[in-house]
Amino acid sequence: MQSKGHAAHRRRCVRRGSVMQFGRWFEEFEVGDVYRHWPGKTVTESDNHLFCLLTMNHHPLHLDSHYAERSTQFKRNVVVGNYVYSLLLGMSVPDVSGKAIANLEVESLRHVAPVFHGDTIYGESTVLDKVPSRSRDDRGVVTVETRGHNQDGVLVCVYRRKVMVPTRAFGEAHGGEQPGRPRPAHI
């Protein structure tokens, strides 16, 4: 959650069209906060096949509908788990790691239930811990758990990760909300 002053500042900025927040500064994370990522993503057969081909995962469970129908317990293709994890990771960026200095580690990753073509995945992340850096006072480490559910509310994937996030002072000294964005030339 955000402080009331920060939330009011954000509303003013959005109304004026001046700045859009992407990610959070270290100070903005609070243990126990839950971020519901939006929007969800409906997984298509093309998404699954492309991801498998890009990553060279040619297991027939994911690519061969004839095999899946005749030789597996699900009787249809299962979406490759790394794609589901990648979707959830991407969904969480605007809320969790949009300002990150580094993703430090994935502590755990569990695929709890299968995902099929046509399922829609929704994600949410809970802040589990935040620790200021012992070596540098301009950053800290935030631990989150991200959960993915399908359109029926069934939990399909859970993972925990640690992200190194800058403080607001560091961010403001290095370009603020949109570092590196050029200013339009006025004629």
mmCIF file with all atom_site columns, C-alpha atoms in Angstrom:
data_model
loop_
_atom_site.group_PDB
_atom_site.id
_atom_site.type_symbol
_atom_site.label_atom_id
_atom_site.label_alt_id
_atom_site.label_comp_id
_atom_site.label_asym_id
_atom_site.label_entity_id
_atom_site.label_seq_id
_atom_site.pdbx_PDB_ins_code
_atom_site.Cartn_x
_atom_site.Cartn_y
_atom_site.Cartn_z
_atom_site.occupancy
_atom_site.B_iso_or_equiv
_atom_site.pdbx_formal_charge
_atom_site.auth_seq_id
_atom_site.auth_comp_id
_atom_site.auth_asym_id
_atom_site.auth_atom_id
_atom_site.pdbx_PDB_model_num
ATOM 1   C CA . MET A 1 1   ? 0.000   0.000   0.000   1.00 0.00 ? 1   MET A CA 1
ATOM 2   C CA . GLN A 1 2   ? 1.060   3.609   -0.393  1.00 0.00 ? 2   GLN A CA 1
ATOM 3   C CA . SER A 1 3   ? 1.143   6.488   2.057   1.00 0.00 ? 3   SER A CA 1
ATOM 4   C CA . LYS A 1 4   ? -1.796  8.896   1.777   1.00 0.00 ? 4   LYS A CA 1
ATOM 5   C CA . GLY A 1 5   ? 0.509   11.745  0.704   1.00 0.00 ? 5   GLY A CA 1
ATOM 6   C CA . HIS A 1 6   ? 2.114   9.655   -2.018  1.00 0.00 ? 6   HIS A CA 1
ATOM 7   C CA . ALA A 1 7   ? -1.286  8.445   -3.260  1.00 0.00 ? 7   ALA A CA 1
ATOM 8   C CA . ALA A 1 8   ? -2.544  12.042  -3.494  1.00 0.00 ? 8   ALA A CA 1
ATOM 9   C CA . HIS A 1 9   ? 0.603   13.081  -5.375  1.00 0.00 ? 9   HIS A CA 1
ATOM 10  C CA . ARG A 1 10  ? 0.106   10.201  -7.803  1.00 0.00 ? 10  ARG A CA 1
ATOM 11  C CA . ARG A 1 11  ? -3.525  11.204  -8.468  1.00 0.00 ? 11  ARG A CA 1
ATOM 12  C CA . ARG A 1 12  ? -2.434  14.796  -9.196  1.00 0.00 ? 12  ARG A CA 1
ATOM 13  C CA . CYS A 1 13  ? 0.269   13.569  -11.581 1.00 0.00 ? 13  CYS A CA 1
ATOM 14  C CA . VAL A 1 14  ? -2.105  11.244  -13.404 1.00 0.00 ? 14  VAL A CA 1
ATOM 15  C CA . ARG A 1 15  ? -4.708  14.019  -13.800 1.00 0.00 ? 15  ARG A CA 1
ATOM 16  C CA . ARG A 1 16  ? -2.049  16.366  -15.178 1.00 0.00 ? 16  ARG A CA 1
ATOM 17  C CA . GLY A 1 17  ? -0.657  13.638  -17.391 1.00 0.00 ? 17  GLY A CA 1
ATOM 18  C CA . SER A 1 18  ? 2.868   14.294  -16.176 1.00 0.00 ? 18  SER A CA 1
ATOM 19  C CA . VAL A 1 19  ? 4.162   10.992  -14.759 1.00 0.00 ? 19  VAL A CA 1
ATOM 20  C CA . MET A 1 20  ? 3.065   7.397   -14.591 1.00 0.00 ? 20  MET A CA 1
ATOM 21  C CA . GLN A 1 21  ? 4.516   5.185   -11.878 1.00 0.00 ? 21  GLN A CA 1
ATOM 22  C CA . PHE A 1 22  ? 6.089   1.887   -12.950 1.00 0.00 ? 22  PHE A CA 1
ATOM 23  C CA . GLY A 1 23  ? 7.249   -0.271  -10.069 1.00 0.00 ? 23  GLY A CA 1
ATOM 24  C CA . ARG A 1 24  ? 7.889   0.914   -6.527  1.00 0.00 ? 24  ARG A CA 1
ATOM 25  C CA . TRP A 1 25  ? 10.717  2.434   -4.517  1.00 0.00 ? 25  TRP A CA 1
ATOM 26  C CA . PHE A 1 26  ? 12.021  0.394   -1.580  1.00 0.00 ? 26  PHE A CA 1
ATOM 27  C CA . GLU A 1 27  ? 10.159  2.613   0.923   1.00 0.00 ? 27  GLU A CA 1
ATOM 28  C CA . GLU A 1 28  ? 6.826   1.922   -0.774  1.00 0.00 ? 28  GLU A CA 1
ATOM 29  C CA . PHE A 1 29  ? 6.840   -1.816  -0.055  1.00 0.00 ? 29  PHE A CA 1
ATOM 30  C CA . GLU A 1 30  ? 5.137   -2.957  3.135   1.00 0.00 ? 30  GLU A CA 1
ATOM 31  C CA . VAL A 1 31  ? 5.191   -6.532  4.417   1.00 0.00 ? 31  VAL A CA 1
ATOM 32  C CA . GLY A 1 32  ? 1.729   -8.020  3.932   1.00 0.00 ? 32  GLY A CA 1
ATOM 33  C CA . ASP A 1 33  ? 0.751   -5.835  0.963   1.00 0.00 ? 33  ASP A CA 1
ATOM 34  C CA . VAL A 1 34  ? -0.969  -7.749  -1.844  1.00 0.00 ? 34  VAL A CA 1
ATOM 35  C CA . TYR A 1 35  ? -0.765  -6.519  -5.443  1.00 0.00 ? 35  TYR A CA 1
ATOM 36  C CA . ARG A 1 36  ? -3.383  -7.938  -7.797  1.00 0.00 ? 36  ARG A CA 1
ATOM 37  C CA . HIS A 1 37  ? -1.814  -7.785  -11.242 1.00 0.00 ? 37  HIS A CA 1
ATOM 38  C CA . TRP A 1 38  ? -4.000  -6.663  -14.121 1.00 0.00 ? 38  TRP A CA 1
ATOM 39  C CA . PRO A 1 39  ? -4.875  -7.662  -16.761 1.00 0.00 ? 39  PRO A CA 1
ATOM 40  C CA . GLY A 1 40  ? -4.857  -11.439 -16.962 1.00 0.00 ? 40  GLY A CA 1
ATOM 41  C CA . LYS A 1 41  ? -3.735  -13.327 -20.077 1.00 0.00 ? 41  LYS A CA 1
ATOM 42  C CA . THR A 1 42  ? -5.599  -15.989 -22.030 1.00 0.00 ? 42  THR A CA 1
ATOM 43  C CA . VAL A 1 43  ? -3.103  -18.595 -23.163 1.00 0.00 ? 43  VAL A CA 1
ATOM 44  C CA . THR A 1 44  ? -3.445  -19.607 -26.803 1.00 0.00 ? 44  THR A CA 1
ATOM 45  C CA . GLU A 1 45  ? -2.100  -22.660 -28.560 1.00 0.00 ? 45  GLU A CA 1
ATOM 46  C CA . SER A 1 46  ? 0.174   -20.342 -30.540 1.00 0.00 ? 46  SER A CA 1
ATOM 47  C CA . ASP A 1 47  ? 1.595   -18.813 -27.325 1.00 0.00 ? 47  ASP A CA 1
ATOM 48  C CA . ASN A 1 48  ? 2.425   -22.252 -25.978 1.00 0.00 ? 48  ASN A CA 1
ATOM 49  C CA . HIS A 1 49  ? 3.903   -23.592 -29.223 1.00 0.00 ? 49  HIS A CA 1
ATOM 50  C CA . LEU A 1 50  ? 5.995   -20.470 -29.844 1.00 0.00 ? 50  LEU A CA 1
ATOM 51  C CA . PHE A 1 51  ? 7.415   -20.517 -26.318 1.00 0.00 ? 51  PHE A CA 1
ATOM 52  C CA . CYS A 1 52  ? 8.250   -24.218 -26.638 1.00 0.00 ? 52  CYS A CA 1
ATOM 53  C CA . LEU A 1 53  ? 9.948   -23.673 -29.974 1.00 0.00 ? 53  LEU A CA 1
ATOM 54  C CA . LEU A 1 54  ? 11.875  -20.595 -28.794 1.00 0.00 ? 54  LEU A CA 1
ATOM 55  C CA . THR A 1 55  ? 13.177  -22.476 -25.763 1.00 0.00 ? 55  THR A CA 1
ATOM 56  C CA . MET A 1 56  ? 13.744  -25.765 -27.633 1.00 0.00 ? 56  MET A CA 1
ATOM 57  C CA . ASN A 1 57  ? 11.362  -27.686 -25.375 1.00 0.00 ? 57  ASN A CA 1
ATOM 58  C CA . HIS A 1 58  ? 9.973   -30.204 -27.851 1.00 0.00 ? 58  HIS A CA 1
ATOM 59  C CA . HIS A 1 59  ? 8.200   -32.489 -25.403 1.00 0.00 ? 59  HIS A CA 1
ATOM 60  C CA . PRO A 1 60  ? 5.103   -33.877 -27.175 1.00 0.00 ? 60  PRO A CA 1
ATOM 61  C CA . LEU A 1 61  ? 2.937   -33.178 -24.100 1.00 0.00 ? 61  LEU A CA 1
ATOM 62  C CA . HIS A 1 62  ? 3.141   -29.515 -25.066 1.00 0.00 ? 62  HIS A CA 1
ATOM 63  C CA . LEU A 1 63  ? 3.244   -29.686 -28.876 1.00 0.00 ? 63  LEU A CA 1
ATOM 64  C CA . ASP A 1 64  ? 1.598   -32.860 -30.195 1.00 0.00 ? 64  ASP A CA 1
ATOM 65  C CA . SER A 1 65  ? -2.178  -32.976 -29.701 1.00 0.00 ? 65  SER A CA 1
ATOM 66  C CA . HIS A 1 66  ? -2.424  -36.521 -31.106 1.00 0.00 ? 66  HIS A CA 1
ATOM 67  C CA . TYR A 1 67  ? 0.138   -37.766 -28.572 1.00 0.00 ? 67  TYR A CA 1
ATOM 68  C CA . ALA A 1 68  ? -1.500  -35.827 -25.711 1.00 0.00 ? 68  ALA A CA 1
ATOM 69  C CA . GLU A 1 69  ? -4.969  -37.165 -26.561 1.00 0.00 ? 69  GLU A CA 1
ATOM 70  C CA . ARG A 1 70  ? -3.892  -40.814 -26.740 1.00 0.00 ? 70  ARG A CA 1
ATOM 71  C CA . SER A 1 71  ? -0.995  -41.051 -24.291 1.00 0.00 ? 71  SER A CA 1
ATOM 72  C CA . THR A 1 72  ? -1.533  -38.659 -21.356 1.00 0.00 ? 72  THR A CA 1
ATOM 73  C CA . GLN A 1 73  ? -3.859  -38.446 -18.371 1.00 0.00 ? 73  GLN A CA 1
ATOM 74  C CA . PHE A 1 74  ? -5.133  -35.006 -19.467 1.00 0.00 ? 74  PHE A CA 1
ATOM 75  C CA . LYS A 1 75  ? -6.071  -36.084 -23.036 1.00 0.00 ? 75  LYS A CA 1
ATOM 76  C CA . ARG A 1 76  ? -4.942  -32.680 -24.347 1.00 0.00 ? 76  ARG A CA 1
ATOM 77  C CA . ASN A 1 77  ? -1.844  -30.515 -24.543 1.00 0.00 ? 77  ASN A CA 1
ATOM 78  C CA . VAL A 1 78  ? -0.580  -28.985 -21.316 1.00 0.00 ? 78  VAL A CA 1
ATOM 79  C CA . VAL A 1 79  ? 0.918   -25.484 -21.472 1.00 0.00 ? 79  VAL A CA 1
ATOM 80  C CA . VAL A 1 80  ? 4.640   -25.614 -20.682 1.00 0.00 ? 80  VAL A CA 1
ATOM 81  C CA . GLY A 1 81  ? 5.214   -24.571 -17.073 1.00 0.00 ? 81  GLY A CA 1
ATOM 82  C CA . ASN A 1 82  ? 8.028   -22.128 -17.808 1.00 0.00 ? 82  ASN A CA 1
ATOM 83  C CA . TYR A 1 83  ? 5.645   -20.105 -19.951 1.00 0.00 ? 83  TYR A CA 1
ATOM 84  C CA . VAL A 1 84  ? 3.138   -19.904 -17.078 1.00 0.00 ? 84  VAL A CA 1
ATOM 85  C CA . TYR A 1 85  ? 5.924   -18.780 -14.725 1.00 0.00 ? 85  TYR A CA 1
ATOM 86  C CA . SER A 1 86  ? 7.161   -16.238 -17.304 1.00 0.00 ? 86  SER A CA 1
ATOM 87  C CA . LEU A 1 87  ? 3.652   -14.830 -17.739 1.00 0.00 ? 87  LEU A CA 1
ATOM 88  C CA . LEU A 1 88  ? 3.270   -14.334 -14.004 1.00 0.00 ? 88  LEU A CA 1
ATOM 89  C CA . LEU A 1 89  ? 6.707   -12.776 -13.743 1.00 0.00 ? 89  LEU A CA 1
ATOM 90  C CA . GLY A 1 90  ? 5.849   -10.349 -16.537 1.00 0.00 ? 90  GLY A CA 1
ATOM 91  C CA . MET A 1 91  ? 2.480   -9.501  -14.986 1.00 0.00 ? 91  MET A CA 1
ATOM 92  C CA . SER A 1 92  ? 4.205   -8.595  -11.722 1.00 0.00 ? 92  SER A CA 1
ATOM 93  C CA . VAL A 1 93  ? 6.756   -6.164  -13.184 1.00 0.00 ? 93  VAL A CA 1
ATOM 94  C CA . PRO A 1 94  ? 4.603   -2.981  -13.030 1.00 0.00 ? 94  PRO A CA 1
ATOM 95  C CA . ASP A 1 95  ? 3.768   -3.680  -9.368  1.00 0.00 ? 95  ASP A CA 1
ATOM 96  C CA . VAL A 1 96  ? 6.933   -5.334  -8.036  1.00 0.00 ? 96  VAL A CA 1
ATOM 97  C CA . SER A 1 97  ? 10.109  -5.032  -10.092 1.00 0.00 ? 97  SER A CA 1
ATOM 98  C CA . GLY A 1 98  ? 9.530   -2.125  -12.466 1.00 0.00 ? 98  GLY A CA 1
ATOM 99  C CA . LYS A 1 99  ? 12.216  -0.100  -10.676 1.00 0.00 ? 99  LYS A CA 1
ATOM 100 C CA . ALA A 1 100 ? 14.412  -3.063  -9.719  1.00 0.00 ? 100 ALA A CA 1
ATOM 101 C CA . ILE A 1 101 ? 18.182  -2.889  -9.871  1.00 0.00 ? 101 ILE A CA 1
ATOM 102 C CA . ALA A 1 102 ? 18.311  -6.690  -10.116 1.00 0.00 ? 102 ALA A CA 1
ATOM 103 C CA . ASN A 1 103 ? 16.272  -9.839  -9.714  1.00 0.00 ? 103 ASN A CA 1
ATOM 104 C CA . LEU A 1 104 ? 18.438  -11.733 -7.227  1.00 0.00 ? 104 LEU A CA 1
ATOM 105 C CA . GLU A 1 105 ? 16.931  -15.182 -6.972  1.00 0.00 ? 105 GLU A CA 1
ATOM 106 C CA . VAL A 1 106 ? 13.906  -17.368 -7.305  1.00 0.00 ? 106 VAL A CA 1
ATOM 107 C CA . GLU A 1 107 ? 13.718  -19.213 -3.997  1.00 0.00 ? 107 GLU A CA 1
ATOM 108 C CA . SER A 1 108 ? 10.989  -21.650 -4.967  1.00 0.00 ? 108 SER A CA 1
ATOM 109 C CA . LEU A 1 109 ? 8.769   -22.475 -7.917  1.00 0.00 ? 109 LEU A CA 1
ATOM 110 C CA . ARG A 1 110 ? 5.847   -24.890 -7.849  1.00 0.00 ? 110 ARG A CA 1
ATOM 111 C CA . HIS A 1 111 ? 3.474   -25.806 -10.638 1.00 0.00 ? 111 HIS A CA 1
ATOM 112 C CA . VAL A 1 112 ? 0.357   -26.813 -8.700  1.00 0.00 ? 112 VAL A CA 1
ATOM 113 C CA . ALA A 1 113 ? -2.149  -27.581 -11.468 1.00 0.00 ? 113 ALA A CA 1
ATOM 114 C CA . PRO A 1 114 ? -1.986  -27.855 -15.259 1.00 0.00 ? 114 PRO A CA 1
ATOM 115 C CA . VAL A 1 115 ? -2.778  -24.977 -17.606 1.00 0.00 ? 115 VAL A CA 1
ATOM 116 C CA . PHE A 1 116 ? -4.485  -25.707 -20.927 1.00 0.00 ? 116 PHE A CA 1
ATOM 117 C CA . HIS A 1 117 ? -4.954  -23.764 -24.166 1.00 0.00 ? 117 HIS A CA 1
ATOM 118 C CA . GLY A 1 118 ? -7.771  -21.273 -23.603 1.00 0.00 ? 118 GLY A CA 1
ATOM 119 C CA . ASP A 1 119 ? -7.177  -20.857 -19.854 1.00 0.00 ? 119 ASP A CA 1
ATOM 120 C CA . THR A 1 120 ? -6.794  -17.303 -18.578 1.00 0.00 ? 120 THR A CA 1
ATOM 121 C CA . ILE A 1 121 ? -4.090  -16.695 -15.988 1.00 0.00 ? 121 ILE A CA 1
ATOM 122 C CA . TYR A 1 122 ? -4.352  -14.025 -13.279 1.00 0.00 ? 122 TYR A CA 1
ATOM 123 C CA . GLY A 1 123 ? -1.579  -13.185 -10.830 1.00 0.00 ? 123 GLY A CA 1
ATOM 124 C CA . GLU A 1 124 ? -1.109  -11.579 -7.459  1.00 0.00 ? 124 GLU A CA 1
ATOM 125 C CA . SER A 1 125 ? 1.954   -10.969 -5.324  1.00 0.00 ? 125 SER A CA 1
ATOM 126 C CA . THR A 1 126 ? 2.316   -10.644 -1.555  1.00 0.00 ? 126 THR A CA 1
ATOM 127 C CA . VAL A 1 127 ? 5.234   -8.811  0.039   1.00 0.00 ? 127 VAL A CA 1
ATOM 128 C CA . LEU A 1 128 ? 6.813   -11.270 2.488   1.00 0.00 ? 128 LEU A CA 1
ATOM 129 C CA . ASP A 1 129 ? 9.882   -9.346  3.616   1.00 0.00 ? 129 ASP A CA 1
ATOM 130 C CA . LYS A 1 130 ? 11.951  -6.225  3.001   1.00 0.00 ? 130 LYS A CA 1
ATOM 131 C CA . VAL A 1 131 ? 15.494  -5.725  4.240   1.00 0.00 ? 131 VAL A CA 1
ATOM 132 C CA . PRO A 1 132 ? 17.661  -2.637  3.750   1.00 0.00 ? 132 PRO A CA 1
ATOM 133 C CA . SER A 1 133 ? 21.027  -3.398  2.159   1.00 0.00 ? 133 SER A CA 1
ATOM 134 C CA . ARG A 1 134 ? 23.845  -3.808  4.685   1.00 0.00 ? 134 ARG A CA 1
ATOM 135 C CA . SER A 1 135 ? 26.457  -2.556  2.240   1.00 0.00 ? 135 SER A CA 1
ATOM 136 C CA . ARG A 1 136 ? 24.671  0.336   0.488   1.00 0.00 ? 136 ARG A CA 1
ATOM 137 C CA . ASP A 1 137 ? 22.062  2.679   1.945   1.00 0.00 ? 137 ASP A CA 1
ATOM 138 C CA . ASP A 1 138 ? 20.441  3.433   -1.434  1.00 0.00 ? 138 ASP A CA 1
ATOM 139 C CA . ARG A 1 139 ? 18.699  0.063   -1.889  1.00 0.00 ? 139 ARG A CA 1
ATOM 140 C CA . GLY A 1 140 ? 17.145  -2.957  -0.238  1.00 0.00 ? 140 GLY A CA 1
ATOM 141 C CA . VAL A 1 141 ? 15.910  -6.458  -0.945  1.00 0.00 ? 141 VAL A CA 1
ATOM 142 C CA . VAL A 1 142 ? 12.210  -7.221  -1.213  1.00 0.00 ? 142 VAL A CA 1
ATOM 143 C CA . THR A 1 143 ? 10.879  -10.787 -1.093  1.00 0.00 ? 143 THR A CA 1
ATOM 144 C CA . VAL A 1 144 ? 7.536   -11.517 -2.729  1.00 0.00 ? 144 VAL A CA 1
ATOM 145 C CA . GLU A 1 145 ? 5.420   -14.580 -3.329  1.00 0.00 ? 145 GLU A CA 1
ATOM 146 C CA . THR A 1 146 ? 3.507   -14.585 -6.610  1.00 0.00 ? 146 THR A CA 1
ATOM 147 C CA . ARG A 1 147 ? 0.508   -16.845 -7.166  1.00 0.00 ? 147 ARG A CA 1
ATOM 148 C CA . GLY A 1 148 ? -1.174  -17.582 -10.459 1.00 0.00 ? 148 GLY A CA 1
ATOM 149 C CA . HIS A 1 149 ? -4.791  -18.698 -10.755 1.00 0.00 ? 149 HIS A CA 1
ATOM 150 C CA . ASN A 1 150 ? -6.836  -19.687 -13.768 1.00 0.00 ? 150 ASN A CA 1
ATOM 151 C CA . GLN A 1 151 ? -10.245 -18.281 -14.703 1.00 0.00 ? 151 GLN A CA 1
ATOM 152 C CA . ASP A 1 152 ? -11.923 -20.681 -12.255 1.00 0.00 ? 152 ASP A CA 1
ATOM 153 C CA . GLY A 1 153 ? -9.776  -19.528 -9.336  1.00 0.00 ? 153 GLY A CA 1
ATOM 154 C CA . VAL A 1 154 ? -7.668  -22.704 -9.351  1.00 0.00 ? 154 VAL A CA 1
ATOM 155 C CA . LEU A 1 155 ? -4.112  -22.125 -8.142  1.00 0.00 ? 155 LEU A CA 1
ATOM 156 C CA . VAL A 1 156 ? -1.756  -23.172 -10.954 1.00 0.00 ? 156 VAL A CA 1
ATOM 157 C CA . CYS A 1 157 ? 1.667   -21.757 -10.000 1.00 0.00 ? 157 CYS A CA 1
ATOM 158 C CA . VAL A 1 158 ? 3.415   -20.282 -6.943  1.00 0.00 ? 158 VAL A CA 1
ATOM 159 C CA . TYR A 1 159 ? 6.918   -18.843 -6.726  1.00 0.00 ? 159 TYR A CA 1
ATOM 160 C CA . ARG A 1 160 ? 8.983   -16.706 -4.367  1.00 0.00 ? 160 ARG A CA 1
ATOM 161 C CA . ARG A 1 161 ? 11.662  -14.299 -5.487  1.00 0.00 ? 161 ARG A CA 1
ATOM 162 C CA . LYS A 1 162 ? 13.999  -11.654 -4.116  1.00 0.00 ? 162 LYS A CA 1
ATOM 163 C CA . VAL A 1 163 ? 14.363  -8.329  -5.891  1.00 0.00 ? 163 VAL A CA 1
ATOM 164 C CA . MET A 1 164 ? 16.904  -5.568  -5.231  1.00 0.00 ? 164 MET A CA 1
ATOM 165 C CA . VAL A 1 165 ? 15.031  -2.258  -5.291  1.00 0.00 ? 165 VAL A CA 1
ATOM 166 C CA . PRO A 1 166 ? 16.423  1.291   -5.076  1.00 0.00 ? 166 PRO A CA 1
ATOM 167 C CA . THR A 1 167 ? 15.327  3.852   -2.515  1.00 0.00 ? 167 THR A CA 1
ATOM 168 C CA . ARG A 1 168 ? 13.415  6.921   -3.631  1.00 0.00 ? 168 ARG A CA 1
ATOM 169 C CA . ALA A 1 169 ? 16.518  9.094   -3.062  1.00 0.00 ? 169 ALA A CA 1
ATOM 170 C CA . PHE A 1 170 ? 18.566  6.886   -5.397  1.00 0.00 ? 170 PHE A CA 1
ATOM 171 C CA . GLY A 1 171 ? 15.806  6.944   -7.999  1.00 0.00 ? 171 GLY A CA 1
ATOM 172 C CA . GLU A 1 172 ? 15.346  10.682  -7.904  1.00 0.00 ? 172 GLU A CA 1
ATOM 173 C CA . ALA A 1 173 ? 19.116  11.181  -8.237  1.00 0.00 ? 173 ALA A CA 1
ATOM 174 C CA . HIS A 1 174 ? 19.108  8.920   -11.312 1.00 0.00 ? 174 HIS A CA 1
ATOM 175 C CA . GLY A 1 175 ? 16.199  10.229  -13.361 1.00 0.00 ? 175 GLY A CA 1
ATOM 176 C CA . GLY A 1 176 ? 13.086  9.739   -11.214 1.00 0.00 ? 176 GLY A CA 1
ATOM 177 C CA . GLU A 1 177 ? 10.033  7.894   -12.500 1.00 0.00 ? 177 GLU A CA 1
ATOM 178 C CA . GLN A 1 178 ? 11.132  7.772   -16.142 1.00 0.00 ? 178 GLN A CA 1
ATOM 179 C CA . PRO A 1 179 ? 14.939  7.688   -16.274 1.00 0.00 ? 179 PRO A CA 1
ATOM 180 C CA . GLY A 1 180 ? 16.448  8.088   -19.710 1.00 0.00 ? 180 GLY A CA 1
ATOM 181 C CA . ARG A 1 181 ? 13.256  9.400   -21.280 1.00 0.00 ? 181 ARG A CA 1
ATOM 182 C CA . PRO A 1 182 ? 14.121  12.260  -23.645 1.00 0.00 ? 182 PRO A CA 1
ATOM 183 C CA . ARG A 1 183 ? 12.253  15.510  -23.467 1.00 0.00 ? 183 ARG A CA 1
ATOM 184 C CA . PRO A 1 184 ? 10.383  16.444  -26.647 1.00 0.00 ? 184 PRO A CA 1
ATOM 185 C CA . ALA A 1 185 ? 12.038  19.191  -28.685 1.00 0.00 ? 185 ALA A CA 1
ATOM 186 C CA . HIS A 1 186 ? 9.813   22.240  -28.937 1.00 0.00 ? 186 HIS A CA 1
ATOM 187 C CA . ILE A 1 187 ? 9.584   23.986  -32.271 1.00 0.00 ? 187 ILE A CA 1
#
